[in-house]
Tab-separated table of C-alpha atoms and ligand atoms in Angstrom:
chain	number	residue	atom	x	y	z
Z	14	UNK	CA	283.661	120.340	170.110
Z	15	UNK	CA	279.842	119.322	170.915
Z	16	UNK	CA	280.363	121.294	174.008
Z	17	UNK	CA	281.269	124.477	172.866
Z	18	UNK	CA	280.645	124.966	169.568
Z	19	UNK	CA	277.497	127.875	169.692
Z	20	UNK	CA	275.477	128.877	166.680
Z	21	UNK	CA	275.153	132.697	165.404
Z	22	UNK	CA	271.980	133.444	166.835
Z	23	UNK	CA	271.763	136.745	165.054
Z	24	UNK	CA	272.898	135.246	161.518
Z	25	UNK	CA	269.780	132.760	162.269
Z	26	UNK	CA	267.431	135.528	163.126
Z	27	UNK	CA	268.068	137.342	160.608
Z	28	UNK	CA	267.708	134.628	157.861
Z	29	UNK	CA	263.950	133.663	159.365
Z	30	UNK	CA	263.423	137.607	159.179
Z	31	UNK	CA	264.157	137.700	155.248
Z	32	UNK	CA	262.246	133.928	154.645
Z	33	UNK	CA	259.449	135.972	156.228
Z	34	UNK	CA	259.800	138.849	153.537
Z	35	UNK	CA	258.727	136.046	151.055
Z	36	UNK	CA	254.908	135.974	150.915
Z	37	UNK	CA	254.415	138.679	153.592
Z	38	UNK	CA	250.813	140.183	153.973
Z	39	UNK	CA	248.935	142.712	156.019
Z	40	UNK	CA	246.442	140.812	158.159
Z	41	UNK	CA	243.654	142.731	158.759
Z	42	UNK	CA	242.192	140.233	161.708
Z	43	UNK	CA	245.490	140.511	164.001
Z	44	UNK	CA	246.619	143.454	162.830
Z	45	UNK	CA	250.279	142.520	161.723
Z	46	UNK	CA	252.475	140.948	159.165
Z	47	UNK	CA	251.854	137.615	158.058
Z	48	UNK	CA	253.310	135.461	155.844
Z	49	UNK	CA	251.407	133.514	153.128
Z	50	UNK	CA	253.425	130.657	151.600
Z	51	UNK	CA	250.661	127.978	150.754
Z	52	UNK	CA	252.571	125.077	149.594
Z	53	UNK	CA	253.740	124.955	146.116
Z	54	UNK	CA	252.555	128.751	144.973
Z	55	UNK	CA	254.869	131.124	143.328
Z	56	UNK	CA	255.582	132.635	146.891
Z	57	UNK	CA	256.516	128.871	148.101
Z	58	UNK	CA	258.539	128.367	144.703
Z	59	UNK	CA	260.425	131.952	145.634
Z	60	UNK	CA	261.044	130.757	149.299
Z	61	UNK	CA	262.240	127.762	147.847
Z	62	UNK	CA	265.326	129.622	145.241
Z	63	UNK	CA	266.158	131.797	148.377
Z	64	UNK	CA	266.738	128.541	150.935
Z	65	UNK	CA	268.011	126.598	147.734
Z	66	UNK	CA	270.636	129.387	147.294
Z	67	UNK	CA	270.945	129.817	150.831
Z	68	UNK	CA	272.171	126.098	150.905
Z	69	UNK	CA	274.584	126.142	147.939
Z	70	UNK	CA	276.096	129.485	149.653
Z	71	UNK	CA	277.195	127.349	152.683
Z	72	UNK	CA	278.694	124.524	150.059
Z	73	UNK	CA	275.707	121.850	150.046
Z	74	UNK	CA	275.043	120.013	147.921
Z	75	UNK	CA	271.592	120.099	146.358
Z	76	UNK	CA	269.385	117.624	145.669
Z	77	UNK	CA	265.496	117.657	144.344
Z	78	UNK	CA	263.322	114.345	144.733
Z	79	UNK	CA	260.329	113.653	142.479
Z	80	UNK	CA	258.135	115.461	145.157
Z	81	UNK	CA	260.175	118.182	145.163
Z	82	UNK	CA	261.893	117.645	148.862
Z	83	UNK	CA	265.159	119.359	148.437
Z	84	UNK	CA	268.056	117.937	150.377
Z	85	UNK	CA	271.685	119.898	150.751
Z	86	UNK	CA	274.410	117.496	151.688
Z	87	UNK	CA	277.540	118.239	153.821
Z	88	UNK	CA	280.362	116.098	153.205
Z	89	UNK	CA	281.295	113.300	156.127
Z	90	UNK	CA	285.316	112.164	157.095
Z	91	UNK	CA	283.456	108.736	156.714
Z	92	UNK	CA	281.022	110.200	153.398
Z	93	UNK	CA	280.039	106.732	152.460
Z	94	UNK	CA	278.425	106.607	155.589
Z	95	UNK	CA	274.153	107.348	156.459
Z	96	UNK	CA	273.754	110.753	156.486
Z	97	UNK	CA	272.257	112.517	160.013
Z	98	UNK	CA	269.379	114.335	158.885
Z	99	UNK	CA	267.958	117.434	160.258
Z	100	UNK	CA	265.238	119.103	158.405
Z	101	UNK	CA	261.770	120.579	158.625
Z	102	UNK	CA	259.273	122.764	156.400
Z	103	UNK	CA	259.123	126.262	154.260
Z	104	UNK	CA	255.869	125.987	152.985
Z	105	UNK	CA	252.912	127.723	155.511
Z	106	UNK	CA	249.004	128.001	156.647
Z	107	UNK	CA	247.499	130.921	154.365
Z	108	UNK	CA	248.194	132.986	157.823
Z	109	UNK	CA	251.156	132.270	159.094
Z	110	UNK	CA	254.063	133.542	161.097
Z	111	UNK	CA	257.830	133.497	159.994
Z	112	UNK	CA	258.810	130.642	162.474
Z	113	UNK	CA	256.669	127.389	162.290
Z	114	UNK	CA	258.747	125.174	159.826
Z	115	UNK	CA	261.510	127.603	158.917
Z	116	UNK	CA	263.015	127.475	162.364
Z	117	UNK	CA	264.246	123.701	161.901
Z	118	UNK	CA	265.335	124.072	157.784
Z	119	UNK	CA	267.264	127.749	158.821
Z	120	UNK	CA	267.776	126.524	162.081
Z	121	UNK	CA	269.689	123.463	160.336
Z	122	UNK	CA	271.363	125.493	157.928
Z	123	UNK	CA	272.699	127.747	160.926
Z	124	UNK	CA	274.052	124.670	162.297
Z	125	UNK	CA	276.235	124.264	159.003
Z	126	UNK	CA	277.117	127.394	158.571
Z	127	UNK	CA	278.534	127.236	162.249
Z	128	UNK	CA	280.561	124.328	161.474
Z	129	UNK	CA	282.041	125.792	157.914
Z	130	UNK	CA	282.909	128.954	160.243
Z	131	UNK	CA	285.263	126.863	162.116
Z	132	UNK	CA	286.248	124.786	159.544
Z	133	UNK	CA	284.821	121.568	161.587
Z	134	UNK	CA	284.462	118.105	159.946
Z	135	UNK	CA	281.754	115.310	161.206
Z	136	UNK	CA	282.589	111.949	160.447
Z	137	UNK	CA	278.551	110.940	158.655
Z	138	UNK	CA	277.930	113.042	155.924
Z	139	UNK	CA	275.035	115.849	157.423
Z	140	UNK	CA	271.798	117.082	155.292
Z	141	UNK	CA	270.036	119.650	155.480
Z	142	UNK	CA	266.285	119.100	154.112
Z	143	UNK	CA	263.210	121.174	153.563
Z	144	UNK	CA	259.823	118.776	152.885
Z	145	UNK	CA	256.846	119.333	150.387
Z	146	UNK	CA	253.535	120.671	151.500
Z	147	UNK	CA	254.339	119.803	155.595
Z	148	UNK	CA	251.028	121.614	156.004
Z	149	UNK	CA	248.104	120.200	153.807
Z	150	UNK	CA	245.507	123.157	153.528
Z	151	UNK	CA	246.066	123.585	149.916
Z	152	UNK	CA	246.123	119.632	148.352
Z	153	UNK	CA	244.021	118.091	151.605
Z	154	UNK	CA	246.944	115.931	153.211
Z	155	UNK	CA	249.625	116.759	155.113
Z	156	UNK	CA	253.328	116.167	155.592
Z	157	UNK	CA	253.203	115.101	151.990
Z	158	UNK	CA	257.181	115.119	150.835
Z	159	UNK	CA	257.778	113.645	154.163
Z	160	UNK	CA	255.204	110.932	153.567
Z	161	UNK	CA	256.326	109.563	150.077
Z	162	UNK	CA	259.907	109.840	150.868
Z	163	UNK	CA	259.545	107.330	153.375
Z	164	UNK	CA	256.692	105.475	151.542
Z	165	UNK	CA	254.213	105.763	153.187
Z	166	UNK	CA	252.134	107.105	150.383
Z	167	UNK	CA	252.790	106.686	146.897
Z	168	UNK	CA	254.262	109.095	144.448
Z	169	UNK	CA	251.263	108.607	141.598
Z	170	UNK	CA	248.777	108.912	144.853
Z	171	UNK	CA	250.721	112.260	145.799
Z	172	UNK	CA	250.695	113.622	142.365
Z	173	UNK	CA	247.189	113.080	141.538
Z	174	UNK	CA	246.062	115.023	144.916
Z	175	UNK	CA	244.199	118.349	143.356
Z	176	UNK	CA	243.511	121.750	145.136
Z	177	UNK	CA	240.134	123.817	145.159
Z	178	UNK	CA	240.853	124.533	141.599
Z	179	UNK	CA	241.729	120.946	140.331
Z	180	UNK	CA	244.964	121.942	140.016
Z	181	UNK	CA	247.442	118.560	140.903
Z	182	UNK	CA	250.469	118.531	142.755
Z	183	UNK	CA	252.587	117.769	139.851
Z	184	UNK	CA	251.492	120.028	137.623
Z	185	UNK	CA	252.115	122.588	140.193
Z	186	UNK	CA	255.576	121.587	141.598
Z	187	UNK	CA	255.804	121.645	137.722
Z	188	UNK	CA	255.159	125.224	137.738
Z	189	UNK	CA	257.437	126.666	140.022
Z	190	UNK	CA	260.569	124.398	138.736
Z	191	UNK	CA	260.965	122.312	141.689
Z	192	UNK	CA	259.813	119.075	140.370
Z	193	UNK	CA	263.148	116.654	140.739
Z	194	UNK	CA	264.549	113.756	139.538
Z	195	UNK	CA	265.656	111.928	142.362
Z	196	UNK	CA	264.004	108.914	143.210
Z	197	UNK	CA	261.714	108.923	146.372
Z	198	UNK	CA	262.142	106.029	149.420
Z	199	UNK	CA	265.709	105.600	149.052
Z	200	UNK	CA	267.256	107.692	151.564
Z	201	UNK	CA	267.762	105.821	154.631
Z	202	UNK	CA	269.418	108.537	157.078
Z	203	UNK	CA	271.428	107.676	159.996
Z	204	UNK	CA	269.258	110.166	162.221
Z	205	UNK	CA	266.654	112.418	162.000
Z	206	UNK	CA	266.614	115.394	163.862
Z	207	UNK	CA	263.928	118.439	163.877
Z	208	UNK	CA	263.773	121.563	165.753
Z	209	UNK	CA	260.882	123.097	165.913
Z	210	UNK	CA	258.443	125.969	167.794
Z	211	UNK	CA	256.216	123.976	170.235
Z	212	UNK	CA	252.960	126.113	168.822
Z	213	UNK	CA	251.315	126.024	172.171
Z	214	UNK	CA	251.820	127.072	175.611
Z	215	UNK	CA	253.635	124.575	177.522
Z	216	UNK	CA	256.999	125.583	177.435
Z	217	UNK	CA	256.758	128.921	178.395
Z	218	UNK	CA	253.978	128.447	180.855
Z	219	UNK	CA	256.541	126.277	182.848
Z	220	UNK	CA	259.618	128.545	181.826
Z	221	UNK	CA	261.531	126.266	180.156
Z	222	UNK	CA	264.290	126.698	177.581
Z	223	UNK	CA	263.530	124.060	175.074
Z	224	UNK	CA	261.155	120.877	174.867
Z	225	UNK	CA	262.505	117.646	174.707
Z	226	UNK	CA	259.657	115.729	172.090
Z	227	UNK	CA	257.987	112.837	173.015
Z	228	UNK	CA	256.334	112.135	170.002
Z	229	UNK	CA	253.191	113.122	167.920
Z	230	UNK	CA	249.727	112.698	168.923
Z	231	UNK	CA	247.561	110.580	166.298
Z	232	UNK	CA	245.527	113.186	163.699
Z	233	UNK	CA	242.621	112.429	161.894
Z	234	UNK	CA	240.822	114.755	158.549
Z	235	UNK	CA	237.839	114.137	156.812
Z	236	UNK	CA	236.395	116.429	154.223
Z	237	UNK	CA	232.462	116.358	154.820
Z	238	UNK	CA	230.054	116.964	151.671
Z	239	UNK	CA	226.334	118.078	153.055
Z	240	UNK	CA	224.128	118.160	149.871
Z	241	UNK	CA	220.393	120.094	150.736
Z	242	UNK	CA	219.047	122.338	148.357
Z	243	UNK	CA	219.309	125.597	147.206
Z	244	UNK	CA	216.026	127.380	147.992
Z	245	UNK	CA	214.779	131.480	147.925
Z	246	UNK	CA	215.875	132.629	151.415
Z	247	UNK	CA	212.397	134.798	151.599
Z	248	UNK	CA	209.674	132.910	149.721
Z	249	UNK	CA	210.892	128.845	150.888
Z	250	UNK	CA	209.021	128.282	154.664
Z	251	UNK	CA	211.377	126.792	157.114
Z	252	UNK	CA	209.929	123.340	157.167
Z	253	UNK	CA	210.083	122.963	153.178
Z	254	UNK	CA	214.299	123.783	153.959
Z	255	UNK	CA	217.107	121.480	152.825
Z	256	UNK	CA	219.992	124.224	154.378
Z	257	UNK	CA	223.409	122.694	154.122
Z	258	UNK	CA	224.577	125.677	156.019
Z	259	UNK	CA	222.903	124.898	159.136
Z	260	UNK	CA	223.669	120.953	159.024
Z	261	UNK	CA	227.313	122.204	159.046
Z	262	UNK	CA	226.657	124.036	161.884
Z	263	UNK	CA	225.021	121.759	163.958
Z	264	UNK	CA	227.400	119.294	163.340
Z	265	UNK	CA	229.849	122.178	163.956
Z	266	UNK	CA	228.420	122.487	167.638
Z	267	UNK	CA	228.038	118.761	167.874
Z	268	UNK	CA	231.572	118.002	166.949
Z	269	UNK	CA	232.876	120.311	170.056
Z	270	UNK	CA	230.367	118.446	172.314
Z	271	UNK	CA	231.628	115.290	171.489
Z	272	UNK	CA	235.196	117.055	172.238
Z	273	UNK	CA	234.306	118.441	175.458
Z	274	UNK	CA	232.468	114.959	176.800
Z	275	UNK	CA	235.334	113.240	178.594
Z	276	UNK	CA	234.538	110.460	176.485
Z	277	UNK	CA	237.964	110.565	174.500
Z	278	UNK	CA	240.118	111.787	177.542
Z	279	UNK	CA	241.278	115.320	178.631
Z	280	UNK	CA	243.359	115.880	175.284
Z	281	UNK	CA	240.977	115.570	172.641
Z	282	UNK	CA	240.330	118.044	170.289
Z	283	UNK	CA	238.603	118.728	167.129
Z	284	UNK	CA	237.854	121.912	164.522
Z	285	UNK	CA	235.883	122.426	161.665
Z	286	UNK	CA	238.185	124.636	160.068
Z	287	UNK	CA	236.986	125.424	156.863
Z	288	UNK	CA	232.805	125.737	155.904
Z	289	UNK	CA	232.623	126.734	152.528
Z	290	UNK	CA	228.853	127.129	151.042
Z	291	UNK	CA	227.437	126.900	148.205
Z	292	UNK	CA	226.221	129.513	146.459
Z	293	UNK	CA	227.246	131.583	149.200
Z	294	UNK	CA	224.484	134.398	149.080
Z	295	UNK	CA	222.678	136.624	151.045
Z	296	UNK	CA	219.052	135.478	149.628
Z	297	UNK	CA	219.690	132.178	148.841
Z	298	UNK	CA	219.608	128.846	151.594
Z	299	UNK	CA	223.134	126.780	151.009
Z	300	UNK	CA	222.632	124.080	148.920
Z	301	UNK	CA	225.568	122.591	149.629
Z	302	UNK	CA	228.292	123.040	152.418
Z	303	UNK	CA	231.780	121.296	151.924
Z	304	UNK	CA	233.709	121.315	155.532
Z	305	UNK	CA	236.884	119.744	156.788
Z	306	UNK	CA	237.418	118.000	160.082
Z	307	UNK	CA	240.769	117.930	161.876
Z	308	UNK	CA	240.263	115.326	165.017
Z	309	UNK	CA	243.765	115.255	167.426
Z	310	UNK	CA	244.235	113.044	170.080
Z	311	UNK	CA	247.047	111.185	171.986
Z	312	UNK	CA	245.365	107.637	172.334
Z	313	UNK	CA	244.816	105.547	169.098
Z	314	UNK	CA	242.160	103.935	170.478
Z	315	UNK	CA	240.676	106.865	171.514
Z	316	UNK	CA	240.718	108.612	168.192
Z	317	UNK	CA	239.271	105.331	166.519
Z	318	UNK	CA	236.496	105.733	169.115
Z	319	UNK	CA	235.862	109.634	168.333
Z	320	UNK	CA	235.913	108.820	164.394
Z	321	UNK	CA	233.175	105.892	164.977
Z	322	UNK	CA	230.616	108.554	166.967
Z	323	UNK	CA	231.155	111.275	164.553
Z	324	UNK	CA	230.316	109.306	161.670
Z	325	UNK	CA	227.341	108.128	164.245
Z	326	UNK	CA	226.508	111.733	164.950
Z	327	UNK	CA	226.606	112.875	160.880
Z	328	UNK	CA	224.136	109.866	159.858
Z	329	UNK	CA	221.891	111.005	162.439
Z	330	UNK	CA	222.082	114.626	161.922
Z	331	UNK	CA	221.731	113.792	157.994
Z	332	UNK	CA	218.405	112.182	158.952
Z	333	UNK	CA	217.112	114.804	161.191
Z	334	UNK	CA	217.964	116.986	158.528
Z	335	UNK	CA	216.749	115.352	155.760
Z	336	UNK	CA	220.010	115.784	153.477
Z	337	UNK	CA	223.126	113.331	153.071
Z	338	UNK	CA	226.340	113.417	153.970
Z	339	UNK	CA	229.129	112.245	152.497
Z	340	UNK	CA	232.625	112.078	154.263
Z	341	UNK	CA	235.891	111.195	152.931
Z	342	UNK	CA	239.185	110.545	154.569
Z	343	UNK	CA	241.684	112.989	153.821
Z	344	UNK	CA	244.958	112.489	156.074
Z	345	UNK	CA	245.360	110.162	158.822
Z	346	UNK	CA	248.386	109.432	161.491
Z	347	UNK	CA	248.443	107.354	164.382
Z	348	UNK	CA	249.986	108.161	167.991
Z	349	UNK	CA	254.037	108.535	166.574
Z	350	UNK	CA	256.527	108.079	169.558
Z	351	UNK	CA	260.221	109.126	169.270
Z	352	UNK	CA	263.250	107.531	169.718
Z	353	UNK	CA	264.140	107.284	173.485
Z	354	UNK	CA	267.627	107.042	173.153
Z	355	UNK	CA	267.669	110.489	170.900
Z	356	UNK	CA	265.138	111.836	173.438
Z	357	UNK	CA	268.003	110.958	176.188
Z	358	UNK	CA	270.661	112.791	173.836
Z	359	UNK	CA	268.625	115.929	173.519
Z	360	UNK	CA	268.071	116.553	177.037
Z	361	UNK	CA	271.754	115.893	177.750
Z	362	UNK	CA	272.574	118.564	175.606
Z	363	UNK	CA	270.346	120.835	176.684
Z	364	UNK	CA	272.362	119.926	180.247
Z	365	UNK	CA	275.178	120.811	178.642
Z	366	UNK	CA	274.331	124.242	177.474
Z	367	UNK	CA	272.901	124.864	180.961
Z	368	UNK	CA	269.125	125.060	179.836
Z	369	UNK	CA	265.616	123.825	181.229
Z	370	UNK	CA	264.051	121.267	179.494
Z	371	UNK	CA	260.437	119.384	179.601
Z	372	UNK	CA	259.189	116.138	177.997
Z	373	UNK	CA	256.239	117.326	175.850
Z	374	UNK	CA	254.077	115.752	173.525
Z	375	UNK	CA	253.378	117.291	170.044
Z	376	UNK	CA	249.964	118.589	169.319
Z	377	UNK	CA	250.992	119.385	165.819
Z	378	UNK	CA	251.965	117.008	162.987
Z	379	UNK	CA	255.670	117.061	161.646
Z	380	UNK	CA	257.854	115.895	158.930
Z	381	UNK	CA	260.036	114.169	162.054
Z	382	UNK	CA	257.459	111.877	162.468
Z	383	UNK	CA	257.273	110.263	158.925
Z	384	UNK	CA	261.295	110.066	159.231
Z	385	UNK	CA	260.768	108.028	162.635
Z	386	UNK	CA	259.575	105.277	160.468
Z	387	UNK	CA	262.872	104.974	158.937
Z	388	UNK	CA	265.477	105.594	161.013
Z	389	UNK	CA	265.797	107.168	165.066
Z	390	UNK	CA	264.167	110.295	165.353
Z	391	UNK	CA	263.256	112.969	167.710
Z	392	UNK	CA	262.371	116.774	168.096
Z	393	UNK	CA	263.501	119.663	169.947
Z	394	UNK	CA	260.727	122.206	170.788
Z	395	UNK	CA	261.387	125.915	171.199
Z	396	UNK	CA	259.222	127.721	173.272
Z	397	UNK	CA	256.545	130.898	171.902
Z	398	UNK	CA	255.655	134.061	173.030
Z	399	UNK	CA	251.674	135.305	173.582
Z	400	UNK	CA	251.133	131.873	174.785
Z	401	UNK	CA	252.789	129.939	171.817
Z	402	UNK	CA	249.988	131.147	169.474
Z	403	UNK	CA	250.803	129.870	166.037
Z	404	UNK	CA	248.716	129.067	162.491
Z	405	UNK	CA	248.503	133.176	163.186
Z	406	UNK	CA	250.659	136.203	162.208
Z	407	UNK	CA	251.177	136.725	166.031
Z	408	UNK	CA	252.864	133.371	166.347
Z	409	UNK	CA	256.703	134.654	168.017
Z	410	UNK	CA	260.050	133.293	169.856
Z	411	UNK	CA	262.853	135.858	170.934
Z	412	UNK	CA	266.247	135.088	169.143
Z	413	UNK	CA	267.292	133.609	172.421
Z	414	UNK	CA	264.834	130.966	172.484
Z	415	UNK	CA	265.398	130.334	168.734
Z	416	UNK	CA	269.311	130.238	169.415
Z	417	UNK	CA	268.590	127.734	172.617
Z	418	UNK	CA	266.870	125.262	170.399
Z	419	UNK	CA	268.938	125.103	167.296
Z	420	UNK	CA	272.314	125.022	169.747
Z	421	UNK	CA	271.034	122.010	171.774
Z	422	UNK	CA	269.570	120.855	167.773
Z	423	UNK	CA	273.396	120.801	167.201
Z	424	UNK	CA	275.068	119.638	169.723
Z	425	UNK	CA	272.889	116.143	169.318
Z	426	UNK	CA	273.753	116.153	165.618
Z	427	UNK	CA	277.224	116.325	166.139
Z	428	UNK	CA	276.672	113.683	168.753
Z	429	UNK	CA	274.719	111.442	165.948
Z	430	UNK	CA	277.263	112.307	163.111
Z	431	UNK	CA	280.162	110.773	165.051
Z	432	UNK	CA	278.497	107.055	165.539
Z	433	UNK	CA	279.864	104.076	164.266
V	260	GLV	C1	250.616	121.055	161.163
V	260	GLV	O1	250.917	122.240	161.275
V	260	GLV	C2	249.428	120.542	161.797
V	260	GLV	O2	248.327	120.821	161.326
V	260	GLV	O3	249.559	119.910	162.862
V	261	MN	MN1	255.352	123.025	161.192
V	262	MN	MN1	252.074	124.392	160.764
């Protein structure tokens, strides 16, 4: 069955086409479609009912946890049995394309409508699962269902998180009806499997089919506070200055020096992603600049490094500057690294189906990586189009490459779901 069983790649397609409908914008900057589906807004709540639906339509059962991850479970021959899990993200960056997330929860759901088309039973019960706020812009930490499912951070922590507005998590999940009652750390799956676009070049650079996932590289945030003061932008000479604005800046430029130094290896990387200033005038020097700081890098040890200089690098920019600055941890992941035996499966199956396949390293967090904590996990990557730009409105993979992952995505769960 594992061998031959192929998903409907148009059926898939066409699902990520109308998941893109929901919270679809015209960006200006690249000139196309977007989608805008910040986590746990009235578009996410929308995308939500449509998967949700989608789900019950191909006889799940649905579940909602107390931070609103929603689970659909397929009945096992053995259903007493751990589940195999295979699951991902709806929710999206403010510009977004239709894939990044949606590929793994549709891409799942393909996978069980395929089976209910041929009436096929797996011996472990399967679920389907879509995770809470995967991304982080809008409550400051990311893979957040993900992350209290498997305990890592606590529910009351999760909850009390607020956005720019204060507005918390729970209130919000609240809001748009999806916050559940089932309890949180419980559900200790069999397997964990996610597909997922690789968001960066690789893949099709070396024309490969699909990626077989080592793992995730460690990420690091910090929110930065720069307090100055506020000051006539005409009248104030430049030496009587407190500008927030340009201490952001320099440690802006800094930052990517530090980056670029060969100091933290080839692979490290760092943006300052958002600079907000206050007031934000024409005439008026920032008082005050709040900015975030996303560090990436493969090596623990080397991240640890790279946090120690930057905090190095803002107390002496603070003191050149005369102004303080105040930085506070926002998300933080170590170096994840998959399961090697489910690593071994994927690429077999991609073998199987006759496609290319490379080892690759994540750049990006995922949801599969909180799951690895709990039970054997591992990733399938998908290749992208326009050099696997993503976080953008360009970000795009054909229907073949989408099909590719999500077959070889089910051939390993079927695999998984027939264990002892
Ligand atoms: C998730 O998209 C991330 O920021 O890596
Ligand atoms: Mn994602
Ligand atoms: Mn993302």
């Amino acid at each position: 069955m594992a061998k031959t069983l192929s998903i409907d790649g148009k059926r898939l397609y066409s699902s990520l086409a109308r998941l893109g409908k929901v919270g679809a914008y015209k960006d200006e900057t690249a000139g196309v479609i977007g989608v805008n589906r910040l986590a746990l807004t009235a578009a996410d709540g929308e995308g939500r009912r449509l998967v949700t639906k989608w789900f019950r339509e191909a006889g799940l059962r649905v579940t909602v946890d107390k931070i609103g991850n929603v689970y659909g479970r397929r009945r096992g021959r053995e259903d007493h049995l751990a589940p195999v899990m295979l699951g991902s993200h709806i929710d999206s960056v403010p510009t977004a394309g239709r894939f990044d997330g949606c590929l793994g929860v549709l891409g799942a759901l393909e996978a069980v409508r395929t089976l209910n088309d041929v009436k096929a039973a797996t011996r472990r019960p399967l679920v389907v699962a879509y995770f809470t706020d995967e991304e982080g812009c809008r409550f400051g930490t990311d893979m957040l269902g993900s992350a209290v499912a498997t305990r890592r951070l606590p529910l009351e922590r999760a909850y009390a998180l607020k956005d720019r507005d204060g507005l918390t998590v729970k209130g919000e999940l609240k809001k748009i009806g999806f916050l559940g009652h089932e309890p949180v750390g419980r559900l200790r799956p069999h397997a964990y499997l996610e597909c997922h676009i690789e968001q960066g070049p690789t893949l099709r650079h070396k024309r490969r089919d699909v990626g077989v996932v080592l793992g995730v590289q460690a990420i690091s945030w910090a929110e930065l506070t720069i307090t100055g003061k506020s000051a006539h932008a005409g009248t104030t000479p430049m030496s009587f200055r407190r500008d927030a604005g340009l201490t952001a800046s320099r440690l802006n430029a800094a930052l990517r020096e530090m980056t670029l130094s060969g100091r933290y290896g080839r692979d490290m990387r760092a943006a300052m992603g958002m600079i907000r200033l206050t007031p934000n005038m024409v005439n008026v020097v920032p008082g005050r600049a709040v900015c975030t700081v996303d560090l990436r890098n493969p090596s623990d040890a080397l991240m640890a490094k790279a946090e120690a200089d930057f905090a190095r690098l803002c107390r002496k920019v603070a003191d050149q500057d005369g102004l303080a600055v105040a930085s506070r941890r926002t998300a933080k992941t170590p170096h994840v690294p998959f399961d090697e035996s489910v690593q071994a499966l994927i690429a077999d199956r991609a073998d199987r189906l006759g496609l290319s396949h490379e080892p690759i390293l994540s750049g990006a967090g995922h949801d599969a990586q909180e799951w690895s904590r709990v039970c054997k996990t591992a990733m399938v990557f998908v290749p992208g189009e326009r050099d696997g730009i993503s976080h953008n409105p360009r970000e795009f993979s054909t229907l073949k490459q989408c099909a590719d992952g999500v077959n070889v995505l089910l051939g390993a769960a079927l695999v998984l779901a027939e264990e002892a």
